[in-house]
Short mmCIF file of N, CA and C in Angstrom, two decimals:
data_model
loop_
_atom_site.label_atom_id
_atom_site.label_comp_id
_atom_site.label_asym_id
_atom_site.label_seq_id
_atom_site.Cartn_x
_atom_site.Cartn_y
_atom_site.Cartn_z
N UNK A 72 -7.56 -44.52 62.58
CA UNK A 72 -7.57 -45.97 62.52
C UNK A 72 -6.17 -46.54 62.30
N UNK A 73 -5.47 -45.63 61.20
CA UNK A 73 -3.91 -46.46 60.93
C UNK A 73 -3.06 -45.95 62.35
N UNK A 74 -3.78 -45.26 63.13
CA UNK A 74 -2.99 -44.81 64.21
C UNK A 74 -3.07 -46.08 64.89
N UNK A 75 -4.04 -46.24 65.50
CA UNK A 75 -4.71 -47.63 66.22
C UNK A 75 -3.84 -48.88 66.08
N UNK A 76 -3.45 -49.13 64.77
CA UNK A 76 -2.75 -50.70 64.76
C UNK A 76 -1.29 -50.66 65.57
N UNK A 77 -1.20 -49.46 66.15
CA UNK A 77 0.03 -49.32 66.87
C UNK A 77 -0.10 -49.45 68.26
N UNK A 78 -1.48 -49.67 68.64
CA UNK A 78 -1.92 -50.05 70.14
C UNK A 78 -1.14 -51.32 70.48
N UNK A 79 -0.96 -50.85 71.89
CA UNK A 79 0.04 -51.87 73.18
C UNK A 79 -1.12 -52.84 73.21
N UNK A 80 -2.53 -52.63 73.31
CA UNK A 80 -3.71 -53.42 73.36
C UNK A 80 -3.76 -53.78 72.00
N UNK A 81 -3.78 -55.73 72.03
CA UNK A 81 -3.78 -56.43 70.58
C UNK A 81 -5.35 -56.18 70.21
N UNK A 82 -6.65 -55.94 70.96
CA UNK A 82 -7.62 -56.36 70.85
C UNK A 82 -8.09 -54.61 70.01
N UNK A 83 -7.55 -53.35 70.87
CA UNK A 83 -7.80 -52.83 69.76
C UNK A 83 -7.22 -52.45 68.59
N UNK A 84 -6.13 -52.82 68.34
CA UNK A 84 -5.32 -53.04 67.76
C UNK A 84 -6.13 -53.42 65.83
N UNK A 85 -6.80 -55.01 66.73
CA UNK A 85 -7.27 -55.94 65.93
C UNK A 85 -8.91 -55.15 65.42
N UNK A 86 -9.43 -54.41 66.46
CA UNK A 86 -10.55 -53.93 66.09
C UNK A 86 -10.55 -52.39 65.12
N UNK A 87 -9.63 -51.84 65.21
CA UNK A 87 -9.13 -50.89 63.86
C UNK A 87 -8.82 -51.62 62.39
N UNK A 88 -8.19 -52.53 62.55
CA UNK A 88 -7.85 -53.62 61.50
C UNK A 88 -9.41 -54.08 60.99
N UNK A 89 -10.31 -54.28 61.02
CA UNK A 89 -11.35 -54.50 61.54
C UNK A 89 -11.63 -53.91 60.79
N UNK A 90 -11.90 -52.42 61.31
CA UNK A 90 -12.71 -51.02 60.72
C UNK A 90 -12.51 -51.05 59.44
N UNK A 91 -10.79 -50.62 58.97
CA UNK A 91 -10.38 -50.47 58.30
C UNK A 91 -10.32 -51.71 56.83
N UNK A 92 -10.88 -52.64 57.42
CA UNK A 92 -11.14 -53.89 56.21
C UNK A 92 -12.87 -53.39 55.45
N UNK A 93 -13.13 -53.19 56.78
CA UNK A 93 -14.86 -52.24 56.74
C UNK A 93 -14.73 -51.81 54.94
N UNK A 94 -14.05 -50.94 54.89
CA UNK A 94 -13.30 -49.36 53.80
C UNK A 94 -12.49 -50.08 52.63
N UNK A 95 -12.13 -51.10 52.74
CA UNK A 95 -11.28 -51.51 51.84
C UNK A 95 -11.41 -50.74 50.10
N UNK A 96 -12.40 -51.21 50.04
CA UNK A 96 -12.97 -50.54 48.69
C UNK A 96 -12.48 -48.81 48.13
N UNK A 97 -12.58 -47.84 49.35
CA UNK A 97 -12.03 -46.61 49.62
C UNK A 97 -10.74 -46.47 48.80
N UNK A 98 -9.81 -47.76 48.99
CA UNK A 98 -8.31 -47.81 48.15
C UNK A 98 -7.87 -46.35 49.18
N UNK A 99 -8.10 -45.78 50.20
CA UNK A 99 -7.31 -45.24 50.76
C UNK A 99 -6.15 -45.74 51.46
N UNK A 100 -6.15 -47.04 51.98
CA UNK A 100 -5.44 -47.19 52.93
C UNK A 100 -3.53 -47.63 53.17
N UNK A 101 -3.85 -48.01 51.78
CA UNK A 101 -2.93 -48.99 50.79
C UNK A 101 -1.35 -48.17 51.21
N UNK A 102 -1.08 -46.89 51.31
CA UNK A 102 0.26 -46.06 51.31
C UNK A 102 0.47 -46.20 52.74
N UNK A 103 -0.30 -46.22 53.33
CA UNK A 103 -0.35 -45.73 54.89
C UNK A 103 0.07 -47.46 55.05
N UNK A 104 -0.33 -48.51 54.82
CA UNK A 104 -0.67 -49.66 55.35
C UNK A 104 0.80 -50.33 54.77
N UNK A 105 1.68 -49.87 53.59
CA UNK A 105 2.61 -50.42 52.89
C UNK A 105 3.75 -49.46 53.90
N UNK A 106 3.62 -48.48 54.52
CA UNK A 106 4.65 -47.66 55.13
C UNK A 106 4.61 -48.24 56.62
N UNK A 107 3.55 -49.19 57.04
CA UNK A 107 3.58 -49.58 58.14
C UNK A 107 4.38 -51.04 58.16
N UNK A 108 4.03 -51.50 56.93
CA UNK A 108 5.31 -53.10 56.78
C UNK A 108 6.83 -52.41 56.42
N UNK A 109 7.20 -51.24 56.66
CA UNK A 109 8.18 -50.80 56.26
C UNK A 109 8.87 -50.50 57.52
N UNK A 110 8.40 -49.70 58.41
CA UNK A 110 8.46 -49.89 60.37
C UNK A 110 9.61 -50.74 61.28
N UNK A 111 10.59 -49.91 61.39
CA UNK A 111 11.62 -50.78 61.87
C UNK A 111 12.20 -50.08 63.07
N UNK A 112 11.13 -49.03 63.41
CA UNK A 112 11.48 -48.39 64.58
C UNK A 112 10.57 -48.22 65.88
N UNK A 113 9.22 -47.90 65.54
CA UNK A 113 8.41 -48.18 66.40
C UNK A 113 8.37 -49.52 67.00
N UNK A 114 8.19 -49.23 68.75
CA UNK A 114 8.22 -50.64 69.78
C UNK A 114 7.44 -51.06 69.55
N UNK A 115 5.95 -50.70 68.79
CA UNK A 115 4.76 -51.76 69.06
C UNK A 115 4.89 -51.94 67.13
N UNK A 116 5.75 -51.94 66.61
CA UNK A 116 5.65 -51.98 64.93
C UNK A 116 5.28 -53.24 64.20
N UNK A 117 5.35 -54.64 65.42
CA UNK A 117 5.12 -55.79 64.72
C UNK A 117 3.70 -56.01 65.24
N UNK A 118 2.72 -55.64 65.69
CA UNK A 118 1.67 -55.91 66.39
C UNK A 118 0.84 -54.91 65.27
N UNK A 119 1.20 -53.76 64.62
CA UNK A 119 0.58 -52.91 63.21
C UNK A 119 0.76 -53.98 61.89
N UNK A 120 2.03 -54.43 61.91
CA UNK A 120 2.99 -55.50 60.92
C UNK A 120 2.18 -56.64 60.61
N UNK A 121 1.31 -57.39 62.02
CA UNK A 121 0.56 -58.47 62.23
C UNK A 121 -0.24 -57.92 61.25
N UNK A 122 -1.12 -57.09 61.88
CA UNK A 122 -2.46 -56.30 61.57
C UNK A 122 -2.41 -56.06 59.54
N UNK A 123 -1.43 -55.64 59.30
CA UNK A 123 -1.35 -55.27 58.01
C UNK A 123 -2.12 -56.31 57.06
N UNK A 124 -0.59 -57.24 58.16
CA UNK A 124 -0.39 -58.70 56.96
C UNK A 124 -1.91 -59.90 56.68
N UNK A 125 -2.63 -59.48 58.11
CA UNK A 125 -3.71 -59.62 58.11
C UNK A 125 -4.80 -59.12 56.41
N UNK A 126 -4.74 -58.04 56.81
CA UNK A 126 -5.48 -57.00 55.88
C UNK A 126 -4.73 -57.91 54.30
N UNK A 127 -3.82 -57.64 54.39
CA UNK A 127 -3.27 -57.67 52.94
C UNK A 127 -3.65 -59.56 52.53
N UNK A 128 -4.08 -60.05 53.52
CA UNK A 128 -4.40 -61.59 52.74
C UNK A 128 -5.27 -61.23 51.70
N UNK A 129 -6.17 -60.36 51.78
CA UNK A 129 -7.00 -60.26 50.68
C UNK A 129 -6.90 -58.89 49.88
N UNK A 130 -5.01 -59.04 49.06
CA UNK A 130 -4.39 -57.98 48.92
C UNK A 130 -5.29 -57.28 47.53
N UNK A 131 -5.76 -57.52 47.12
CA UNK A 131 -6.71 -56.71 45.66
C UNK A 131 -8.00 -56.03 46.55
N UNK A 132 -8.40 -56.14 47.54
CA UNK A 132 -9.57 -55.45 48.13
C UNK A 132 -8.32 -54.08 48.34
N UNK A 133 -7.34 -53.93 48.30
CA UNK A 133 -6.93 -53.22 49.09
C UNK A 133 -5.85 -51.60 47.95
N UNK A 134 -5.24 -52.87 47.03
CA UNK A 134 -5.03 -52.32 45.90
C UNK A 134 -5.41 -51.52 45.00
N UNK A 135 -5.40 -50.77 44.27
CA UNK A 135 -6.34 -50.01 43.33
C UNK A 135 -5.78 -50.84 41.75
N UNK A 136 -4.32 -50.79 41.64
CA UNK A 136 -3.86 -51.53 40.43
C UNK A 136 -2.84 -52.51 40.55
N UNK A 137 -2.01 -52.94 39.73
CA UNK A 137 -1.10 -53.84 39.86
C UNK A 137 0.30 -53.02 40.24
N UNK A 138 0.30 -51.82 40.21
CA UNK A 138 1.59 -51.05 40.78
C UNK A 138 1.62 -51.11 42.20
N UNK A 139 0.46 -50.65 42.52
CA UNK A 139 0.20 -50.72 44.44
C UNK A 139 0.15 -52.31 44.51
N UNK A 140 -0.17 -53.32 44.31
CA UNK A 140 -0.10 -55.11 44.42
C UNK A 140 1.86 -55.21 44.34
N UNK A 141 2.24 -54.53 43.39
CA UNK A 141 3.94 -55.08 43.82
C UNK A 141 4.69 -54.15 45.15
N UNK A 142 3.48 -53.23 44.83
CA UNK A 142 4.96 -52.01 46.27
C UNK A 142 4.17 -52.46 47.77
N UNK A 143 3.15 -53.48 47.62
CA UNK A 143 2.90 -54.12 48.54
C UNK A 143 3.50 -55.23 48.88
N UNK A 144 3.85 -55.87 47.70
CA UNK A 144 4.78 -57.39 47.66
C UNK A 144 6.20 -57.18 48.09
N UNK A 145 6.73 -55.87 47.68
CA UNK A 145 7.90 -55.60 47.66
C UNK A 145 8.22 -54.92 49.62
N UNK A 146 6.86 -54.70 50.08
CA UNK A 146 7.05 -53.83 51.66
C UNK A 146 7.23 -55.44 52.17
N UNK A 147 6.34 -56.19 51.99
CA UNK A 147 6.17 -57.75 52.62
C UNK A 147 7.77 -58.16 52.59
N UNK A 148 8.26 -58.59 51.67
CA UNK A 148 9.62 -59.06 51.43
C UNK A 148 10.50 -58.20 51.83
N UNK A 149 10.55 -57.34 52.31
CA UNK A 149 11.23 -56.39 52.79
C UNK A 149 11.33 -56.33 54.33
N UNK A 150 9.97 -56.81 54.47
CA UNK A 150 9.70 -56.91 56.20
C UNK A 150 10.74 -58.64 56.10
N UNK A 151 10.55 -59.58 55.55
CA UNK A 151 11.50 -60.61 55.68
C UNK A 151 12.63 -60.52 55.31
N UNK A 152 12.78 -59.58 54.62
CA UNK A 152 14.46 -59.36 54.65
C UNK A 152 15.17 -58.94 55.63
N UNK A 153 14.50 -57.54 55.93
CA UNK A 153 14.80 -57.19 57.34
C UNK A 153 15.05 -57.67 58.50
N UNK A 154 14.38 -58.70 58.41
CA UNK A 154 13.81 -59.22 60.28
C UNK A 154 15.21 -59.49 61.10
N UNK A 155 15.16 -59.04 62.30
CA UNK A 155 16.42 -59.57 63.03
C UNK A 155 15.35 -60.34 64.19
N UNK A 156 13.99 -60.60 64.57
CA UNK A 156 13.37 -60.97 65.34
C UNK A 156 12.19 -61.39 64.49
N UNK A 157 11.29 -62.10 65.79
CA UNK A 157 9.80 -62.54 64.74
C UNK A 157 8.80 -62.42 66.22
N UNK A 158 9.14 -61.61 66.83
CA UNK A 158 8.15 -61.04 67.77
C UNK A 158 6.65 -60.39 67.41
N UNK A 159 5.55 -61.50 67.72
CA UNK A 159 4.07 -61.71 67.02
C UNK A 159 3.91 -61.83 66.32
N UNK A 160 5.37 -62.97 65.86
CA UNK A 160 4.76 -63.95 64.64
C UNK A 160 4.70 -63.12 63.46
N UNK A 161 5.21 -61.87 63.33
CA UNK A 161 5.02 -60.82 62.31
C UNK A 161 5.28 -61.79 60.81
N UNK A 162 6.84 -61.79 61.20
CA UNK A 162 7.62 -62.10 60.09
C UNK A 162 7.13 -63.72 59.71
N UNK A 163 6.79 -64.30 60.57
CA UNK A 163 6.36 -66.19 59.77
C UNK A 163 4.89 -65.57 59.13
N UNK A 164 4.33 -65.08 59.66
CA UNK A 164 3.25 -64.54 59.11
C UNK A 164 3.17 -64.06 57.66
N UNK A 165 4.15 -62.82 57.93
CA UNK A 165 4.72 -62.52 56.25
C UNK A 165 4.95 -63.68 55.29
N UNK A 166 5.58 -64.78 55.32
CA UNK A 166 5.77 -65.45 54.49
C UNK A 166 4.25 -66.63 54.09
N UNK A 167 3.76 -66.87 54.97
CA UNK A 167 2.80 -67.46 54.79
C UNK A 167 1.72 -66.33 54.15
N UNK A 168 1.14 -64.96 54.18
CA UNK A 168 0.82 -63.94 53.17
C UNK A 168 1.05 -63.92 52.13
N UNK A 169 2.61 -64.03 51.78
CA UNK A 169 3.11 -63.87 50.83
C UNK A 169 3.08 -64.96 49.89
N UNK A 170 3.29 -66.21 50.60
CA UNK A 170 3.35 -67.38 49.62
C UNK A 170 1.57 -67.93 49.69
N UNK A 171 1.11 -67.65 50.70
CA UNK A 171 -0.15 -68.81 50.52
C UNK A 171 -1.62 -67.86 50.19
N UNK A 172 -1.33 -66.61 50.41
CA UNK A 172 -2.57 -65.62 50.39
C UNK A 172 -2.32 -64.62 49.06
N UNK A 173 -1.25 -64.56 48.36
CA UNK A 173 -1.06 -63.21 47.48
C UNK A 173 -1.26 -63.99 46.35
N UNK A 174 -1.76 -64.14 45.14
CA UNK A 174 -1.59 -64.83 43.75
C UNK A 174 -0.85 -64.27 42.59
N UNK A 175 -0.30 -63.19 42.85
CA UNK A 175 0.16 -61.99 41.83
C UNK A 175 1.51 -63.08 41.46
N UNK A 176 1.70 -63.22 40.36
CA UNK A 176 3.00 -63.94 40.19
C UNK A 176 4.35 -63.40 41.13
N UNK A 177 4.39 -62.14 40.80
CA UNK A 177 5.51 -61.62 41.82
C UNK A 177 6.01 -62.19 42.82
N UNK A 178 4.49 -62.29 44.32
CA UNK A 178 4.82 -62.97 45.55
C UNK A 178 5.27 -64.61 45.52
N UNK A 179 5.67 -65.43 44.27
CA UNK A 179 6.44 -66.20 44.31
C UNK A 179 7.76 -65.74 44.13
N UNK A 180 8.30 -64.92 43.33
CA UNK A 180 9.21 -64.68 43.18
C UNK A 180 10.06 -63.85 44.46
N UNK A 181 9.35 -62.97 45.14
CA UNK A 181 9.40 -62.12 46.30
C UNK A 181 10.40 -63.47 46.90
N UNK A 182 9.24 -64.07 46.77
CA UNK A 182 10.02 -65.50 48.40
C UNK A 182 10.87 -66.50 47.98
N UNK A 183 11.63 -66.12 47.11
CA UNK A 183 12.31 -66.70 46.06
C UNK A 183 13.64 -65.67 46.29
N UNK A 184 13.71 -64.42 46.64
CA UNK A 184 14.70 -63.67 46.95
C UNK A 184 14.97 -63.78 48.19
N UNK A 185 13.77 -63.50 49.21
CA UNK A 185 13.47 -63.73 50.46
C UNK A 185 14.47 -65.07 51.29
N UNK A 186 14.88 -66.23 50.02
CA UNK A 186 15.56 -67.32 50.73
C UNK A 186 17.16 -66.45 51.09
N UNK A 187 17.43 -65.38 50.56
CA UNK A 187 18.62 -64.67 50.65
C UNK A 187 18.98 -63.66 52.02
N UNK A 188 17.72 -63.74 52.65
CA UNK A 188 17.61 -62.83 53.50
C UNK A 188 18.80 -63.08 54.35
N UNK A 189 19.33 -61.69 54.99
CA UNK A 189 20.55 -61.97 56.09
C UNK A 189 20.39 -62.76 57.33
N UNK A 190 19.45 -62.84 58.18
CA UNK A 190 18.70 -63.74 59.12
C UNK A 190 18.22 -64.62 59.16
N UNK A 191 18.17 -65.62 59.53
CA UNK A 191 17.78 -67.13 59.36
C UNK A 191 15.81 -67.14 59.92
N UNK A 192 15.99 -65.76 60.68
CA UNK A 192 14.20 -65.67 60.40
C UNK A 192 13.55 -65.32 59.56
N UNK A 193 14.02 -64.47 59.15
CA UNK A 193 13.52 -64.12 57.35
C UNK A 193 13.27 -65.71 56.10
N UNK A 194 15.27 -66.06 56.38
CA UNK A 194 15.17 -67.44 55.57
C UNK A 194 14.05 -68.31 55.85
N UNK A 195 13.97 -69.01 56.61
CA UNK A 195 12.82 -69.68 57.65
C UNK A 195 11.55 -69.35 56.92
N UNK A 196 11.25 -67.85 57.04
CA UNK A 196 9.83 -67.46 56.54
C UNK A 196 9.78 -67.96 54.95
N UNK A 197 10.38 -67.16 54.34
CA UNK A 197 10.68 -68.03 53.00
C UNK A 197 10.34 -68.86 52.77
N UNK A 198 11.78 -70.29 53.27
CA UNK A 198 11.65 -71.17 53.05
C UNK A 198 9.58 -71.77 53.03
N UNK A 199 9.38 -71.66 54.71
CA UNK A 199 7.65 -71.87 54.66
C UNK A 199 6.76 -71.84 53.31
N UNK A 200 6.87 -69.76 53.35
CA UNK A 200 6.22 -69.70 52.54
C UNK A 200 6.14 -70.14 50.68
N UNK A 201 7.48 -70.89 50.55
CA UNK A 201 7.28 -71.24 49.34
C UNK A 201 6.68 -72.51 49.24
N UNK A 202 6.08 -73.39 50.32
CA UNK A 202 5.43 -74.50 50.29
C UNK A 202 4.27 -73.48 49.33
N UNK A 203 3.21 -72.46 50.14
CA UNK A 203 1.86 -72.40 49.68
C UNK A 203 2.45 -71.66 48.23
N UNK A 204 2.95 -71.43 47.83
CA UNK A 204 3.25 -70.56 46.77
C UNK A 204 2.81 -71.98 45.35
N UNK A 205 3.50 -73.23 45.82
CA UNK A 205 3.12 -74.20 44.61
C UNK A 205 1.74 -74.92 44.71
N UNK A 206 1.47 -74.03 46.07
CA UNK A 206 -0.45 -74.58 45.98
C UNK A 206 -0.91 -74.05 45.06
N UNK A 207 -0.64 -72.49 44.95
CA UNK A 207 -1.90 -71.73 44.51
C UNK A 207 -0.80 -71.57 42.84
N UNK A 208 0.29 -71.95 42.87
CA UNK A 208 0.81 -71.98 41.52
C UNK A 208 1.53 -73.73 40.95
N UNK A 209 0.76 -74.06 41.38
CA UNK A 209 1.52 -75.75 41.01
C UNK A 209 2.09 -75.85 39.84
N UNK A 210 2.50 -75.02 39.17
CA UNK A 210 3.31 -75.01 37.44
C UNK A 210 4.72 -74.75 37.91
N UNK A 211 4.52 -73.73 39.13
CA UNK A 211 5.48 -73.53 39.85
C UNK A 211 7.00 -74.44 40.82
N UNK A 212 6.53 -75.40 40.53
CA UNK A 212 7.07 -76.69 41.57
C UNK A 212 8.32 -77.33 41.26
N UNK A 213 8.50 -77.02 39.86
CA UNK A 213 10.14 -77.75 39.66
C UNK A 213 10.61 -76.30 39.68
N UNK A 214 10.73 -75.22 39.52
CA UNK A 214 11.34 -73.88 40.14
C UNK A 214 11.82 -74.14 41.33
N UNK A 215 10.16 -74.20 42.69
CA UNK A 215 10.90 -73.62 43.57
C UNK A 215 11.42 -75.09 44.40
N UNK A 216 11.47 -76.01 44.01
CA UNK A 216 11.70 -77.03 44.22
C UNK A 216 13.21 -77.01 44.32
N UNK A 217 13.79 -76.68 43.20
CA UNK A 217 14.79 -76.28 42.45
C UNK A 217 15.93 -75.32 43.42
N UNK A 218 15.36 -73.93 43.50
CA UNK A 218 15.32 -73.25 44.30
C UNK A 218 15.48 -73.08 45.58
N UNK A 219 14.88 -74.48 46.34
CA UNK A 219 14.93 -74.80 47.71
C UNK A 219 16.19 -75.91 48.21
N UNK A 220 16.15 -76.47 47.11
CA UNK A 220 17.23 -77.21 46.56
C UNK A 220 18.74 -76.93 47.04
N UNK A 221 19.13 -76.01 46.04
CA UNK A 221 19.96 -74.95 45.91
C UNK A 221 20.56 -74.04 47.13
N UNK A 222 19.10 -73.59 47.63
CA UNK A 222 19.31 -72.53 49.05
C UNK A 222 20.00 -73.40 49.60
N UNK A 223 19.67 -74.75 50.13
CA UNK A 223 19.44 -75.97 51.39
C UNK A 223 21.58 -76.08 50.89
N UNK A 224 21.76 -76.06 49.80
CA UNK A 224 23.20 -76.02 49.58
C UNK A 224 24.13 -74.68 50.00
N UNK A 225 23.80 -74.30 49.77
CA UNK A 225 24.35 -72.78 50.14
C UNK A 225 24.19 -72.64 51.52
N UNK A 226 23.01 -72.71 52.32
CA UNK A 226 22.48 -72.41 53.96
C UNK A 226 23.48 -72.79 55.14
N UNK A 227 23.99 -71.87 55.77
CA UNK A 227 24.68 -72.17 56.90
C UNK A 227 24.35 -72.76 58.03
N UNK A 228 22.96 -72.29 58.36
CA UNK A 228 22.12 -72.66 59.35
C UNK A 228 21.57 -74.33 59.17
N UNK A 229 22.20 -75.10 60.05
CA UNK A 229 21.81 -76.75 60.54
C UNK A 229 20.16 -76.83 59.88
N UNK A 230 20.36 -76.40 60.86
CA UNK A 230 18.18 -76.26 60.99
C UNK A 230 17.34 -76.16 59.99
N UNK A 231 17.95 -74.51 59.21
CA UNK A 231 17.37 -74.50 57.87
C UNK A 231 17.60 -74.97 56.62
N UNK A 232 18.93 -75.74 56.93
CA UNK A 232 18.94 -76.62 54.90
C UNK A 232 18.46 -77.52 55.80
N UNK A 233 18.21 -78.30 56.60
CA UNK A 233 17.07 -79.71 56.58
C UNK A 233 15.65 -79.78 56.26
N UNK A 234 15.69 -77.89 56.81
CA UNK A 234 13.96 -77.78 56.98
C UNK A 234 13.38 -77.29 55.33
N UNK A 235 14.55 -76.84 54.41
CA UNK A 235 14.82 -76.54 52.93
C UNK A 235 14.79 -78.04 52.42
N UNK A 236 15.59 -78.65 52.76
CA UNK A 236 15.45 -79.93 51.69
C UNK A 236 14.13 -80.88 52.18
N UNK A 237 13.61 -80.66 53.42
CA UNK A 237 12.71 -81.68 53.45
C UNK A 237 11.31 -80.73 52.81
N UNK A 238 11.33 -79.48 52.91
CA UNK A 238 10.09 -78.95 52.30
C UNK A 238 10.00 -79.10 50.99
N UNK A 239 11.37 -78.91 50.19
CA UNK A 239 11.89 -79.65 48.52
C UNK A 239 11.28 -80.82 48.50
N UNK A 240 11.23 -82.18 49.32
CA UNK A 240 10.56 -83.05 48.86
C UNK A 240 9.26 -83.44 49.20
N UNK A 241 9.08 -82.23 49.84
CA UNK A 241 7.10 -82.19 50.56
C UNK A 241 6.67 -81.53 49.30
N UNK A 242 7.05 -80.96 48.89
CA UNK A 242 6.68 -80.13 47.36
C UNK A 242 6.69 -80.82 46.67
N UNK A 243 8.25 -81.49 46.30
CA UNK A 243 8.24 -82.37 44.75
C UNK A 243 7.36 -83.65 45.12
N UNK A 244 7.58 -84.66 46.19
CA UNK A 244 6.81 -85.81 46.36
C UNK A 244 5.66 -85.69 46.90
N UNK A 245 5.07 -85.11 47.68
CA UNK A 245 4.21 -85.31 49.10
C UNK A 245 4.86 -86.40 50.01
N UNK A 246 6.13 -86.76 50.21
CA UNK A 246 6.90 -87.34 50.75
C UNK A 246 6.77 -86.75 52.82
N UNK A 247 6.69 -85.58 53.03
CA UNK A 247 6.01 -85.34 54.32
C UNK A 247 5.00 -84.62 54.90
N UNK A 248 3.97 -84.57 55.33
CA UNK A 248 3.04 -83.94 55.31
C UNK A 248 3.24 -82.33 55.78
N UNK A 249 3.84 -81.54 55.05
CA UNK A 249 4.01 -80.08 55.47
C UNK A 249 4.81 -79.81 56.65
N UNK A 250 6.03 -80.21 56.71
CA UNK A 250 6.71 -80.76 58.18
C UNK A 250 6.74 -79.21 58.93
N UNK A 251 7.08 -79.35 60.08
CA UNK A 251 6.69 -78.44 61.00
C UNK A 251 8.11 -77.30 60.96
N UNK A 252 7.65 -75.84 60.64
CA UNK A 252 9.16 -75.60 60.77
C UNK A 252 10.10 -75.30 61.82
N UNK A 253 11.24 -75.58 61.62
CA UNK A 253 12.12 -75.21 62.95
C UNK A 253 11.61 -73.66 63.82
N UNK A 254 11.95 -74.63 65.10
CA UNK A 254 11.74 -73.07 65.72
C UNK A 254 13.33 -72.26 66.60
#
């Protein structure tokens, strides 16, 4: 099955992903599935990457404890650190996982390093994903507010300190409705 998410075909691809949500409970899958967000060599690696990040929205079915929940948080942010591309959406994906699907305190912080990433697709993801991060942690909001703030000062990229400071005030105000991010 963890062979499968490496299919050229998305459909079976998606139907191993599938299986393998089937099992969750098993807690087998978790090493195999954290070594696949790690993948920076295989041609079909973001189409497994998709598939993972999929799986991992509902990252405690998948976990056994809170050690496997961070070396999962830590493969995720790693896949956005990495990214030199975002071919199937892997990497925007990641950040929206990370910030809007994971609750472990960590995966705020993850995307909180993540604004450091060397690539402006990684940054990008980030940036996104720290919108859902003050959904599901709204205590959270003068941090990453803060945070986004800050990056949007530092950021080389045109694109991304606008798309940083206007998500800063979609957070702090509701000033825009979740603006769309650069592409």
């Amino acid at each position: 099955l963890i062979k499968l998410l490496y299919c050229s075909d998305r459909d079976v691809a998606a139907n191993a992903a599938s299986e393998i949500e089937t099992h969750a409970s098993l807690h087998i899958f978790t090493p195999a599935l954290i070594e696949i967000l790690k993948d920076e060599r295989h041609p079909n690696r973001r189409i497994a990457q998709w598939c993972v990040l999929d799986l991992f929205e509902d990252l405690r079915s998948f976990c056994y404890d809170d050690e496997e929940q961070l070396a999962a948080i830590q493969a995720i942010a790693g896949l956005i650190t990495r990214a030199t591309d975002d071919y199937a959406r892997a990497v925007f994906k990641a950040g929206s996982v990370l910030g809007g699907h994971i609750t472990h305190p960590a995966a705020g912080s993850a995307l909180i390093d993540c604004l450091n990433a060397p690539n402006r697709i990684g940054r990008r993801s980030a940036i996104h994903g720290l919108f859902h991060v003050v959904e599901w942690n709204p205590q959270e909001r003068e941090k990453v507010v803060s945070e986004l703030r800050g990056h949007a000062a530092r950021e080389q990229d045109s694109l991304l300190k606008t798309f940083a400071l206007r998500m800063a005030d979609d957070i702090e105000e509701a000033k825009f409705d979740h603006i769309p991010e650069p592409l």
